[in-house]
mmCIF file of C-alpha atoms and ligand atoms in Angstrom:
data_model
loop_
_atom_site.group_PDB
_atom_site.id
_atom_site.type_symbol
_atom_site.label_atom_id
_atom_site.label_comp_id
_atom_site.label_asym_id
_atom_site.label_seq_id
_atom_site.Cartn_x
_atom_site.Cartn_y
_atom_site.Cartn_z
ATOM 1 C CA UNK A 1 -59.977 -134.104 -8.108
ATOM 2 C CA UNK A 2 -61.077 -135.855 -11.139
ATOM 3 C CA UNK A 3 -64.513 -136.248 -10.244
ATOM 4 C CA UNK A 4 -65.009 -132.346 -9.137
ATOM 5 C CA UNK A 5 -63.517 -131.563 -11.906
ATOM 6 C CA UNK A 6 -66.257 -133.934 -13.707
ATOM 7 C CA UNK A 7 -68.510 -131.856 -12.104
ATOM 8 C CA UNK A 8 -67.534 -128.448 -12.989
ATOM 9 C CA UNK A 9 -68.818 -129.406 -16.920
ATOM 10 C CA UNK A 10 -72.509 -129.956 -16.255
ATOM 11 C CA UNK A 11 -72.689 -126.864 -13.983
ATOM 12 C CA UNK A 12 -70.600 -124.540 -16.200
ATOM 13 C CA UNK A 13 -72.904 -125.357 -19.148
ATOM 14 C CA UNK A 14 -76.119 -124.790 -17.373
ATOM 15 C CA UNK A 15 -75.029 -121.399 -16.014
ATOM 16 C CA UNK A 16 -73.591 -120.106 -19.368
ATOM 17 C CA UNK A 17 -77.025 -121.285 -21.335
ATOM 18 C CA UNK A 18 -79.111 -119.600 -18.576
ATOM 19 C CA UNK A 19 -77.496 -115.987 -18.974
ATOM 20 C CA UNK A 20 -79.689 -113.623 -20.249
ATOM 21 C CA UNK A 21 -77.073 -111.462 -21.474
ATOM 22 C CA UNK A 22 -73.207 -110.676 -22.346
ATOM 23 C CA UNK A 23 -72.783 -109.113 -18.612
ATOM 24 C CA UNK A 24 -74.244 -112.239 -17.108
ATOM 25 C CA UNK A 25 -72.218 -114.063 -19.471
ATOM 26 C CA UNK A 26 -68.667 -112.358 -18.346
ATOM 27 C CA UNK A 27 -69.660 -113.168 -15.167
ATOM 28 C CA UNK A 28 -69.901 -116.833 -15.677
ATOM 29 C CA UNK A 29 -66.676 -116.592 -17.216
ATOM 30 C CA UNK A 30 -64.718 -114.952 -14.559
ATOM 31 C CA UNK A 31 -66.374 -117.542 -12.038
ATOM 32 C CA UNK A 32 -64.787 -120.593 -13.759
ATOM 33 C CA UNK A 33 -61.976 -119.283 -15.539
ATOM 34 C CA UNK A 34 -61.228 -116.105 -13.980
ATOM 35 C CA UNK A 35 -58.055 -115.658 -11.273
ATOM 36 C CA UNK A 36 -60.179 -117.038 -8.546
ATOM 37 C CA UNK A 37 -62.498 -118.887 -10.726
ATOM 38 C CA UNK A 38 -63.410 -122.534 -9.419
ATOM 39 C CA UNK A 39 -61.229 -124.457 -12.291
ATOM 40 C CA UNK A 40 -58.384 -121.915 -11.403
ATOM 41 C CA UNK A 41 -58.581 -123.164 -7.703
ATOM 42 C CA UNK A 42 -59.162 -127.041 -8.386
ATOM 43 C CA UNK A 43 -55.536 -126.268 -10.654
ATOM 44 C CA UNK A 44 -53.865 -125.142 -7.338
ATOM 45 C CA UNK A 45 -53.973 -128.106 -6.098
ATOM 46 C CA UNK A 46 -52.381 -130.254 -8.414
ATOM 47 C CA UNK A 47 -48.869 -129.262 -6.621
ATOM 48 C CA UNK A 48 -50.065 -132.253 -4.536
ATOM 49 C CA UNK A 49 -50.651 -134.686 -7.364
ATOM 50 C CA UNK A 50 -48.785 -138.002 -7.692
ATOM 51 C CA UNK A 51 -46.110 -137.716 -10.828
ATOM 52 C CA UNK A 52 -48.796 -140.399 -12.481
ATOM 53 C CA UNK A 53 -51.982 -138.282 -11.869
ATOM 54 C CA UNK A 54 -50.173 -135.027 -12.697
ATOM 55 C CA UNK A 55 -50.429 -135.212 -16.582
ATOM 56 C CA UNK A 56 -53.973 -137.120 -16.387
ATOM 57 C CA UNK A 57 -55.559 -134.620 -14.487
ATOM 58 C CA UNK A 58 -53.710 -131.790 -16.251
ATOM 59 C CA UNK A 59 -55.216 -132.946 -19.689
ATOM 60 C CA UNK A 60 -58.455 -133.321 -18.139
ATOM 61 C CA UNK A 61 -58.188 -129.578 -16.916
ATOM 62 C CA UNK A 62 -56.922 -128.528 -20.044
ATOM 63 C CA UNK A 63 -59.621 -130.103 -21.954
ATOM 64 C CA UNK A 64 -62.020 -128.631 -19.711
ATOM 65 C CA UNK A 65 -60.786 -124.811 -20.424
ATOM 66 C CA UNK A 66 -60.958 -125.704 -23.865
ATOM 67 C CA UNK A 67 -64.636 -126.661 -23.870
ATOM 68 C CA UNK A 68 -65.649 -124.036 -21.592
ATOM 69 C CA UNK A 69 -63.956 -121.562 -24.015
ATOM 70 C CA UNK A 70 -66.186 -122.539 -26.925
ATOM 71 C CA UNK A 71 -69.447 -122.862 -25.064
ATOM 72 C CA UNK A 72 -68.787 -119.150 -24.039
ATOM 73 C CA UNK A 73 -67.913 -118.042 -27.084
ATOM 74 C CA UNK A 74 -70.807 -119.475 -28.657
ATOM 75 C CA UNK A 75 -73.445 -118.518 -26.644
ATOM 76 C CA UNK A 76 -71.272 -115.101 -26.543
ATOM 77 C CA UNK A 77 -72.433 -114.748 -30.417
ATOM 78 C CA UNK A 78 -75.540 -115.679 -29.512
ATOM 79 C CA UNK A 79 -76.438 -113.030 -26.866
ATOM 80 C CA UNK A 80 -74.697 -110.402 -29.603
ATOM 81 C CA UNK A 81 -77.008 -111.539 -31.927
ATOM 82 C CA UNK A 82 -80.225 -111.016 -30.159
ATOM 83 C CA UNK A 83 -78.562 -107.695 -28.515
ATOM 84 C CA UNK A 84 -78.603 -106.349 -32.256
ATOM 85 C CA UNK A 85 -81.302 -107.607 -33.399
ATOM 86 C CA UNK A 86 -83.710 -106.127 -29.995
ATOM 87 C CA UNK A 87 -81.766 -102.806 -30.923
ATOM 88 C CA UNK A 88 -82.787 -102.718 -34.434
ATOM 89 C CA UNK A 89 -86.394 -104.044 -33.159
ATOM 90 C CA UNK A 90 -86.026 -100.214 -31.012
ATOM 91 C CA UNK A 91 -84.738 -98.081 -33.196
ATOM 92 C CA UNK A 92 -86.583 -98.047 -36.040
ATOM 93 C CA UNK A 93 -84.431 -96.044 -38.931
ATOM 94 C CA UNK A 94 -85.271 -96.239 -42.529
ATOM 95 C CA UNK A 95 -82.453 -95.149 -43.819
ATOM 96 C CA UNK A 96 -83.836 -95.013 -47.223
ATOM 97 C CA UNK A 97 -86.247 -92.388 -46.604
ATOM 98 C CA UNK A 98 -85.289 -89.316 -48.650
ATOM 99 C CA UNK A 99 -83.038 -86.445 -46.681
ATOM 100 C CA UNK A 100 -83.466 -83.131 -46.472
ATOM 101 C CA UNK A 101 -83.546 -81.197 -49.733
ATOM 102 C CA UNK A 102 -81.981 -77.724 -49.402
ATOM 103 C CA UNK A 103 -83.362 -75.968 -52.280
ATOM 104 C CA UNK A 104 -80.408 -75.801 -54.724
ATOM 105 C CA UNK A 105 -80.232 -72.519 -57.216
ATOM 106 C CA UNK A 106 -79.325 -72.828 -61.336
ATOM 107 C CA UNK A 107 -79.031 -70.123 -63.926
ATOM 108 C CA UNK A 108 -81.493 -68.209 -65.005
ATOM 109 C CA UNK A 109 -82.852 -69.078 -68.330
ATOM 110 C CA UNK A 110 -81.308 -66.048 -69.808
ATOM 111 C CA UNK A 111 -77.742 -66.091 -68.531
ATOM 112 C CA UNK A 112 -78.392 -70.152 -69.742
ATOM 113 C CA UNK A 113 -78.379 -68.559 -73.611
ATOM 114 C CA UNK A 114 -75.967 -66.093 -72.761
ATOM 115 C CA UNK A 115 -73.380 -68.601 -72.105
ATOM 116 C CA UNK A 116 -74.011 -70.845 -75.254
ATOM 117 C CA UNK A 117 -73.996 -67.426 -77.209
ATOM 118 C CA UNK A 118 -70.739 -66.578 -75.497
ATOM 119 C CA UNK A 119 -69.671 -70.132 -76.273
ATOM 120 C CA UNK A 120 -70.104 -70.082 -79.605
ATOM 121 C CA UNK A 121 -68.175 -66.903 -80.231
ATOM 122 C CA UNK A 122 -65.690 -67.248 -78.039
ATOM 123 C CA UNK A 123 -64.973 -70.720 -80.005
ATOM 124 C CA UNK A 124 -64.464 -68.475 -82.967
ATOM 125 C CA UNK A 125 -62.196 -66.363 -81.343
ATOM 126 C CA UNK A 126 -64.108 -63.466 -80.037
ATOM 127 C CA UNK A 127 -63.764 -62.272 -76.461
ATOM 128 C CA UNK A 128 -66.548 -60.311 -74.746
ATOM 129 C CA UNK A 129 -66.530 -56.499 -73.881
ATOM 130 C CA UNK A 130 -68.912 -54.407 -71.905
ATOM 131 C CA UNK A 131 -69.858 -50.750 -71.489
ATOM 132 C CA UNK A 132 -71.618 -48.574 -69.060
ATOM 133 C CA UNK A 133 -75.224 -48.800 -69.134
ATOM 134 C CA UNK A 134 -75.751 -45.130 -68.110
ATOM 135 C CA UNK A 135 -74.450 -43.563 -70.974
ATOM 136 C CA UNK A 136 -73.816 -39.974 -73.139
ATOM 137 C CA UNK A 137 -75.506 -38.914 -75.667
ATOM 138 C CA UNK A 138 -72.645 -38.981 -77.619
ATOM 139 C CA UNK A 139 -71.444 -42.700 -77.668
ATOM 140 C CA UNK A 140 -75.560 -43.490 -77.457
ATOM 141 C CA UNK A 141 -76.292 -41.814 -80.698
ATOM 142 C CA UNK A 142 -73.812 -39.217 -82.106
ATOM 143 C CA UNK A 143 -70.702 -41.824 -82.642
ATOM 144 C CA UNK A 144 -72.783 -44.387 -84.141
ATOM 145 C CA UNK A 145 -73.999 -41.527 -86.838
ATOM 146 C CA UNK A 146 -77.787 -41.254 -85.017
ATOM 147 C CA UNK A 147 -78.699 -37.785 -86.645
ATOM 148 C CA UNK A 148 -80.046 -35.124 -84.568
ATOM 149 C CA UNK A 149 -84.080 -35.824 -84.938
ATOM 150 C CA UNK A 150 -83.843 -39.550 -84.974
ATOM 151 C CA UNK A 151 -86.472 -41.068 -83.521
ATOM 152 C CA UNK A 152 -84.308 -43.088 -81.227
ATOM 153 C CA UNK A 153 -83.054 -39.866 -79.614
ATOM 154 C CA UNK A 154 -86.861 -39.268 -78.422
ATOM 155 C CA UNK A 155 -87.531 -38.328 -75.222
ATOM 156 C CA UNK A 156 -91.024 -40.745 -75.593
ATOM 157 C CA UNK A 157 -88.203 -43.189 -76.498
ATOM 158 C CA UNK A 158 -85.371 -42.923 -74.290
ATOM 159 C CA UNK A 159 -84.797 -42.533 -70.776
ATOM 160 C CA UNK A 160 -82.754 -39.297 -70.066
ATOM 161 C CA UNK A 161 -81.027 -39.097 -66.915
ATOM 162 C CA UNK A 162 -79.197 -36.125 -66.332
ATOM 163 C CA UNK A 163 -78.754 -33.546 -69.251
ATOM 164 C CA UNK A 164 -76.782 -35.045 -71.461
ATOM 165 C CA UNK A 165 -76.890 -38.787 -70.244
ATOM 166 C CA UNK A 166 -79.417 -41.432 -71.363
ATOM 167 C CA UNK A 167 -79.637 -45.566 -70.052
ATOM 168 C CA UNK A 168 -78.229 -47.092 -73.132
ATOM 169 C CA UNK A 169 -80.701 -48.027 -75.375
ATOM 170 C CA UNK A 170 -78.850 -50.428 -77.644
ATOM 171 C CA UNK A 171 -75.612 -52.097 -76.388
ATOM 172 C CA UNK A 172 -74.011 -50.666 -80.034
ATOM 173 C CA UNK A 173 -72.140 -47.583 -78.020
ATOM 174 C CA UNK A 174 -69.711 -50.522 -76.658
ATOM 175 C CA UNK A 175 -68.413 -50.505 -80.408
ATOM 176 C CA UNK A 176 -66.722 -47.144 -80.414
ATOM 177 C CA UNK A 177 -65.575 -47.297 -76.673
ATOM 178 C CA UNK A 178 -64.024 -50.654 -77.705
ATOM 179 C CA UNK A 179 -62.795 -49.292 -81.191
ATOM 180 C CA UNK A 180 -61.012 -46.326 -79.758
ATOM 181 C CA UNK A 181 -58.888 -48.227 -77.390
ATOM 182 C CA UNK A 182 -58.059 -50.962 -79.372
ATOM 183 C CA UNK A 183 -56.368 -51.608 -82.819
ATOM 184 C CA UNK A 184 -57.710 -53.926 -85.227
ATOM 185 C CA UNK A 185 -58.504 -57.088 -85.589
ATOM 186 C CA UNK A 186 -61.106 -56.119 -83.425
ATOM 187 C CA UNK A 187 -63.617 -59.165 -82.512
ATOM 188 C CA UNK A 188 -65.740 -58.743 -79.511
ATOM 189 C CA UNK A 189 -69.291 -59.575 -78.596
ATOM 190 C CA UNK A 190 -70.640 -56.980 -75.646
ATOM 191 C CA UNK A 191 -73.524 -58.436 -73.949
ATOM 192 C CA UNK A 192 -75.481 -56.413 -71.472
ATOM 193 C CA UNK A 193 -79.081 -54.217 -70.521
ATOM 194 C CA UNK A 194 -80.237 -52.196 -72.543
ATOM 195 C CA UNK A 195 -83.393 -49.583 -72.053
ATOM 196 C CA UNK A 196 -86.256 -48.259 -73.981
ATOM 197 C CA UNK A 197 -89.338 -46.621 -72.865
ATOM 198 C CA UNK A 198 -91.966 -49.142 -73.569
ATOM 199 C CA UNK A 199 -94.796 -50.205 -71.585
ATOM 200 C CA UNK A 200 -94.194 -53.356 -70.431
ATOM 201 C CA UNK A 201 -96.343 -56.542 -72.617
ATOM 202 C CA UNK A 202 -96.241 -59.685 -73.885
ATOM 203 C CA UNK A 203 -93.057 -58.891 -75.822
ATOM 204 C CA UNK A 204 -91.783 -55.290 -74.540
ATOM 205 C CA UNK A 205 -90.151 -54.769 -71.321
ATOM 206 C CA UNK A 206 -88.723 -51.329 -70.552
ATOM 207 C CA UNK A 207 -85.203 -53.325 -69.558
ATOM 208 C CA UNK A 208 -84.301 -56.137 -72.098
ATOM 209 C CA UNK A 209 -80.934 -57.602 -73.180
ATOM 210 C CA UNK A 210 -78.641 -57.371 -76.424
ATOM 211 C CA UNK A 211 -75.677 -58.818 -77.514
ATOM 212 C CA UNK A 212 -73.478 -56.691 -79.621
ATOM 213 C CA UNK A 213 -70.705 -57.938 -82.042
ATOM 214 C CA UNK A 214 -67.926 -55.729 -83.496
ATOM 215 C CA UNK A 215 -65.340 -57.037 -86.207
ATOM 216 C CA UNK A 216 -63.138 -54.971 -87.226
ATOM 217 C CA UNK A 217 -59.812 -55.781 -89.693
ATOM 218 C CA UNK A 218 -58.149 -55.538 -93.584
ATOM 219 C CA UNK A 219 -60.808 -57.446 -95.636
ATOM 220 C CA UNK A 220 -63.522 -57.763 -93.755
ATOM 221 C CA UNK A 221 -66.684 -58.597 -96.009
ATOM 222 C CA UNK A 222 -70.509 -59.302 -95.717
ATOM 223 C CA UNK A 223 -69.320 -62.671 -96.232
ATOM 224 C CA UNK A 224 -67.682 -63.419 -93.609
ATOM 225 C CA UNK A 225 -70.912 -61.713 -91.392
ATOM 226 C CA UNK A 226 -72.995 -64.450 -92.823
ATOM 227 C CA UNK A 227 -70.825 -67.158 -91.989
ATOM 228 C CA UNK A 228 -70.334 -65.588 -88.265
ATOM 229 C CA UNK A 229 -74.079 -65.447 -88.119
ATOM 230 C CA UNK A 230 -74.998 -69.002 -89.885
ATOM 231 C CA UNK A 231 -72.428 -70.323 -87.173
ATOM 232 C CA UNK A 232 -74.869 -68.675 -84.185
ATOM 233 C CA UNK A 233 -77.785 -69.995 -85.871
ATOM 234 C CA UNK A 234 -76.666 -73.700 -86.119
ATOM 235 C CA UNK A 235 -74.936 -73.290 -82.742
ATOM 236 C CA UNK A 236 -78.143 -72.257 -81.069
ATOM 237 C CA UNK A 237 -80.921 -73.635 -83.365
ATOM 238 C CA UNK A 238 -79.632 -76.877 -84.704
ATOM 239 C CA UNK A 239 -77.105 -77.799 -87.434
ATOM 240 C CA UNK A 240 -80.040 -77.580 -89.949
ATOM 241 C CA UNK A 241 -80.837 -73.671 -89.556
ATOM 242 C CA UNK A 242 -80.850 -71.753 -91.980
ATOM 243 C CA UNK A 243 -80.123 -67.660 -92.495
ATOM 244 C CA UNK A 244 -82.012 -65.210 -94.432
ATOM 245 C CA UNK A 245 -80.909 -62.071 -95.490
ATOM 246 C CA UNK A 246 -83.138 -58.900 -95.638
ATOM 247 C CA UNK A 247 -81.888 -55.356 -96.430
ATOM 248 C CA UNK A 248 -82.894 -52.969 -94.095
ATOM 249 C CA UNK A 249 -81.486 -49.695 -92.835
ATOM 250 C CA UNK A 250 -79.705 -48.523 -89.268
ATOM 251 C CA UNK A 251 -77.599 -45.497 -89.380
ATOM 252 C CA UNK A 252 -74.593 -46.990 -88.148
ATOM 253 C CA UNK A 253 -74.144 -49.920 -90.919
ATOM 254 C CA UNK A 254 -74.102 -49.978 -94.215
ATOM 255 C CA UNK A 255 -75.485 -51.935 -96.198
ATOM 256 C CA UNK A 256 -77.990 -53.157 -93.429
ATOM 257 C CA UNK A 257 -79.883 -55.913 -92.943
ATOM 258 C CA UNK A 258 -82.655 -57.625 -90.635
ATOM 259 C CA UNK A 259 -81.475 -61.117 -90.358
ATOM 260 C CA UNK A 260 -84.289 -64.428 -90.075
ATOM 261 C CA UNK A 261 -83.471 -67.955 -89.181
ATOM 262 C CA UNK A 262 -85.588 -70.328 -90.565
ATOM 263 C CA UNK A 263 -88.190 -71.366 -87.694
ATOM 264 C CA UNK A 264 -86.750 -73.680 -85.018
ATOM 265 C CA UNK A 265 -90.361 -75.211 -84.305
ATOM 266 C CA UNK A 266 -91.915 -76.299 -87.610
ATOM 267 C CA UNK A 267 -88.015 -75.977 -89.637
ATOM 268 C CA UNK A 268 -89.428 -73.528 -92.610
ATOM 269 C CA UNK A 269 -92.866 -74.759 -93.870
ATOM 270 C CA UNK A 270 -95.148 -72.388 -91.534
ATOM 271 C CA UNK A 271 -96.330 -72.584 -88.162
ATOM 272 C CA UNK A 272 -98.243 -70.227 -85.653
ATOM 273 C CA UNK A 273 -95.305 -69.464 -84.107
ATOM 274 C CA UNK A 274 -93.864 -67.794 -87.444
ATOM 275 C CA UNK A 275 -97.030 -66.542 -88.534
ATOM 276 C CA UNK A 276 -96.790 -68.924 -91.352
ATOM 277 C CA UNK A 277 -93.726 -67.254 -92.873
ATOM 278 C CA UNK A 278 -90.897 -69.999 -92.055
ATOM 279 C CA UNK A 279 -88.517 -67.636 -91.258
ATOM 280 C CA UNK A 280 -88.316 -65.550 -87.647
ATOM 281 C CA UNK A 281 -86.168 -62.395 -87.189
ATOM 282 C CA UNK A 282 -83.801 -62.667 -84.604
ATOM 283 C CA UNK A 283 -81.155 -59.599 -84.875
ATOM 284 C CA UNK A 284 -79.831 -56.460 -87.224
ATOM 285 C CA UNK A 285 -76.392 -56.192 -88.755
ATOM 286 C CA UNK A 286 -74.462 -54.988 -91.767
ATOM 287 C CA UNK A 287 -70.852 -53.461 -92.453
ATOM 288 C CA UNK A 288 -69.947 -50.802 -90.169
ATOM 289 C CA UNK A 289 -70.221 -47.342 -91.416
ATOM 290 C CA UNK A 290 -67.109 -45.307 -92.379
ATOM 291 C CA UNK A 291 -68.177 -42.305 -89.801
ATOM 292 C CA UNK A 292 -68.810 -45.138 -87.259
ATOM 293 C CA UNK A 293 -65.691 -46.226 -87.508
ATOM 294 C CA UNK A 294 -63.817 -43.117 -88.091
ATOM 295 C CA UNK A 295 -65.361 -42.043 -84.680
ATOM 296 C CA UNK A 296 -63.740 -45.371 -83.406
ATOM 297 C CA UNK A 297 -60.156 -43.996 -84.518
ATOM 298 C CA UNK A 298 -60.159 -46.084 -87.282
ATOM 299 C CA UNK A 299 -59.058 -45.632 -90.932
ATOM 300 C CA UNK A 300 -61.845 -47.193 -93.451
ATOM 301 C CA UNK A 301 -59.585 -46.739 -96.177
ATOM 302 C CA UNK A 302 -57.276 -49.698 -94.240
ATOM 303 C CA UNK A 303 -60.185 -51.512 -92.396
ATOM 304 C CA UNK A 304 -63.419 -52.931 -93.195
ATOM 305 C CA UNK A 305 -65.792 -54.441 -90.758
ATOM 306 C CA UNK A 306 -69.040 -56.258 -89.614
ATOM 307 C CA UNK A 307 -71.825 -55.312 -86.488
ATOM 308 C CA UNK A 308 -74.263 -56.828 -85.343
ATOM 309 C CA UNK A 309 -77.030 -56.742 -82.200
ATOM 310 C CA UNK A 310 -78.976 -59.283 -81.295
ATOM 311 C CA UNK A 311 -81.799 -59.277 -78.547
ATOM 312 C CA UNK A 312 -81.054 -62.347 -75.746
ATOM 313 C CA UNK A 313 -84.555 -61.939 -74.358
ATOM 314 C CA UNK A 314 -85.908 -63.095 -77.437
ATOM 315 C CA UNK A 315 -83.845 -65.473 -78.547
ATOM 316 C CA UNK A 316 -84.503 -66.982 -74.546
ATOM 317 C CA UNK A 317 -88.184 -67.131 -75.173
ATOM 318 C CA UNK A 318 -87.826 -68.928 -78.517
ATOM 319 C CA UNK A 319 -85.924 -71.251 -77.251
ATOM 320 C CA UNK A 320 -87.649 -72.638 -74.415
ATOM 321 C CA UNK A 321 -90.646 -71.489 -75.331
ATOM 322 C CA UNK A 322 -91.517 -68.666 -73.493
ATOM 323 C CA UNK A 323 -94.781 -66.479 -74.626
ATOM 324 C CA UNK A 324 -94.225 -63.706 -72.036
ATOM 325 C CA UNK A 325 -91.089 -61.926 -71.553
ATOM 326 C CA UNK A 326 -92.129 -60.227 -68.152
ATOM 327 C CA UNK A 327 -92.186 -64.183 -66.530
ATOM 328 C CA UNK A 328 -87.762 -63.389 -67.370
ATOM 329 C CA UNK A 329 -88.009 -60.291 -64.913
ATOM 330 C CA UNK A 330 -90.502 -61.626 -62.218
ATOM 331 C CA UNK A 331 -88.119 -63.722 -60.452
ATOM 332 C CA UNK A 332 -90.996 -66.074 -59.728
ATOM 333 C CA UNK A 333 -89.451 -69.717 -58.639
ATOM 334 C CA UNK A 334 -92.579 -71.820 -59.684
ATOM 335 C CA UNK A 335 -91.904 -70.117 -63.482
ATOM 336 C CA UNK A 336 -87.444 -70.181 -62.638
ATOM 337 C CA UNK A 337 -87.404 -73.678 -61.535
ATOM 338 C CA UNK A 338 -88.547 -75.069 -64.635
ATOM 339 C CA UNK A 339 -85.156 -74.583 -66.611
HETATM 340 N N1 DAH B 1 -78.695 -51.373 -82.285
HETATM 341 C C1 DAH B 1 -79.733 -52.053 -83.041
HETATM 342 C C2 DAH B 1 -81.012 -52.073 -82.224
HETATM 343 O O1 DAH B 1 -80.970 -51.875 -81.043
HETATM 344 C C3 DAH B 1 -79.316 -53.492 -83.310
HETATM 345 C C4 DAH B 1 -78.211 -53.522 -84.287
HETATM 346 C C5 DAH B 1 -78.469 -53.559 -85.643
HETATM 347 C C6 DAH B 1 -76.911 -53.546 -83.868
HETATM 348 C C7 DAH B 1 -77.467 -53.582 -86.560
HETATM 349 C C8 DAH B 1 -75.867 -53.587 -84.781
HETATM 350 C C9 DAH B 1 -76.175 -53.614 -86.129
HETATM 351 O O2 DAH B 1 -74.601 -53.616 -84.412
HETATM 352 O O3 DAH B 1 -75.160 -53.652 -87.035
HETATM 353 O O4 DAH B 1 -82.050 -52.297 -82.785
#
C-alpha cells in the first residue's frame, strides 16, 4: 500500500503539469482526489491495515493530499494566469480612448450678460419685472410723456401692429405697468426685446435687447443713480471703471443723461475701439418725470425716483468682443460655441 501510494506522487505531478487548461486541470483533480479518485480508493483499504501500519500509512496519505493540493493549486494560478492574459491578447480594448461626446448646449452669450446684470442688481436688492412686448400706444409712448409727433412714434420707426398696438420699442413701458400696481419703494430691472425698424447692420438689428431699471421712493436723488450705475459698471467692467455723466434729453426723465464708462479695452487713454475718446456710451437715464410718474399712480410731491435703459446687445458685444450684432441672432454653432 505504501509503495502504490509512492507511486501515485510521480504520476499525479506529471498529469497536473501536462494540463493545458483549468478543465483538464479539474479533471486531474477529481481523478486523484475526487469520491472515486485513485487516493480515495487506496484509503478504503486501510480498514485492513495492521494497528502499527494504520497511522504510518495514514500520514503518508495525508501528506500525499496535502501535496497534491498545492501542486493543483499552483498550477491552478498558473493556467488562470495565461487564461487572462490570452483573453486580453483577444480582446484588444483601449479603454483610454476618448468616448462618445454628445454635443453638450451652454447659454447664449447674451442671456450669459443678462444673468451677471441680473446678478448685480438683484445683489442690491432689485427684483426683475417684465411686460408684454406687443404693446399700446399708450404705455409705448403716451405714459412715458412721448408727445404726439415724436419721432419715436414714426411709422418709418416703429412697427404698428394692429391700430393702436405697436412691438415695444423700448422696454421703458414696463415702468408704468409696474408703477401702477405697486407702491413705492419700487426697484425693478425689466429685461426683455425690444423693436425698431432698422435695417439690419453691423450694429442695428430690427429685434435687440434692453434692460430697464425703475426706482421709485421718498428721497430718491441723481446720486444714488450714479452709485446704482458705477456699481453695474465695476460689476461688469472691472473694479477700475469709471462713469461719465453727459446731459442729454428723453421725454420721460428729467434731468437726462447719456451715460459712458471709461473703455474696458485700452482703460481711458484712447483706442480704436473708442474712437480715441476713452469713454464708450453704454445706456440713458435720469430722474423720472413727474407726468411719468403721475401716470404710474404716483404722487411726485411724496416720491422721487431714478430710470434707466440699457441695451444688452451691446454691452454683449463689448464684452466678448463681438463686431457684428447679427452673429447674436444667427444661431450659428461654429460662432455659439465659442462662449
Ligand atoms: N428708452 C430709452 C431708449 O430706448 C432708454 C432709456 C433712457 C430708458 C433713459 C430710461 C431712461 O429708463 O431713463 O433709448
Amino acid at each position: 500500500m505504501k509503495d502504490q501510494l509512492e507511486a501515485l506522487r510521480p504520476q499525479a505531478a506529471a498529469r497536473i503539469s501536462e494540463a493545458a487548461d483549468t478543465a483538464a486541470l479539474d479533471a486531474v483533480r477529481v481523478a486523484y482526489l475526487g469520491k472515486k479518485g485513485a487516493l480515495t480508493a487506496i484509503l478504503k483499504q486501510m480498514g485492513g491495515l495492521s494497528a502499527e501500519e494504520r497511522p504510518v500509512i495514514g500520514q503518508l496519505a495525508n501528506e500525499l493530499r496535502g501535496s497534491l493540493e498545492a501542486m493543483l493549486q499552483e498550477r491552478g494560478e498558473q493556467l488562470k494566469a495565461e487564461e487572462v492574459a490570452a483573453r486580453l491578447g483577444r480582446e484588444t480594448l483601449d479603454i483610454t480612448m476618448p468616448g462618445t461626446a454628445r454635443p453638450l448646449g451652454h447659454k447664449h452669450p447674451l442671456t450669459i450678460v443678462l444673468d451677471e446684470v441680473k446678478e448685480i442688481f438683484l445683489g442690491m436688492g432689485f427684483s426683475v419685472a417684465t411686460g408684454p412686448e406687443v404693446e399700446n400706444e399708450y404705455y409705448n409712448f403716451t405714459a412715458l410723456n412721448i408727445p404726439e409727433g415724436h419721432s419715436a412714434r414714426d411709422e418709418q420707426d416703429t412697427f404698428y401692429t394692429t391700430e393702436g398696438l405697436v412691438l415695444r420699442t423700448a422696454t421703458s413701458p414696463v415702468q408704468v405697468r409696474y408703477m401702477e400696481r405697486h407702491k413705492p419703494p419700487i426697484r425693478i430691472i425689466a429685461p426683455g426685446r425690444v423693436y425698431r425698424q432698422d435695417t439690419p447692420d453691423a450694429t442695428h438689428s430690427p429685434l435687440f435687447h434692453q434692460i430697464e431699471g425703475l426706482v421709485v421712493d421718498e428721497g430718491v436723488t441723481m446720486g444714488h443713480l450714479k452709485a446704482t450705475l458705477d456699481q453695474l459698471a465695476k460689476g461688469l467692467f472691472g473694479e477700475s471703471t469709471r462713469t461719465r455723466f453727459r446731459p442729454h434729453y428723453f421725454p420721460f426723465t428729467e434731468p437726462s443723461a447719456e451715460v459712458d464708462v471709461s473703455c474696458f479695452r485700452c482703460g481711458g487713454a484712447g483706442c480704436p475701439f473708442c474712437k480715441g475718446e476713452g469713454w464708450v456710451e453704454i445706456l440713458g437715464a435720469g430722474m423720472v418725470h413727474p407726468n411719468v410718474l403721475r401716470n404710474g399712480g404716483i404722487d411726485p410731491e411724496k416720491y422721487s425716483g431714478f430710470a434707466f435703459g440699457v441695451g444688452l446687445d451691446r454691452l454683449t458685444l463689448a464684452r466678448f468682443r463681438i463686431d457684428d450684432i447679427r452673429l447674436l441672432f444667427e444661431n450659428d454653432l461654429r460662432f455659439l460655441g465659442q462662449f
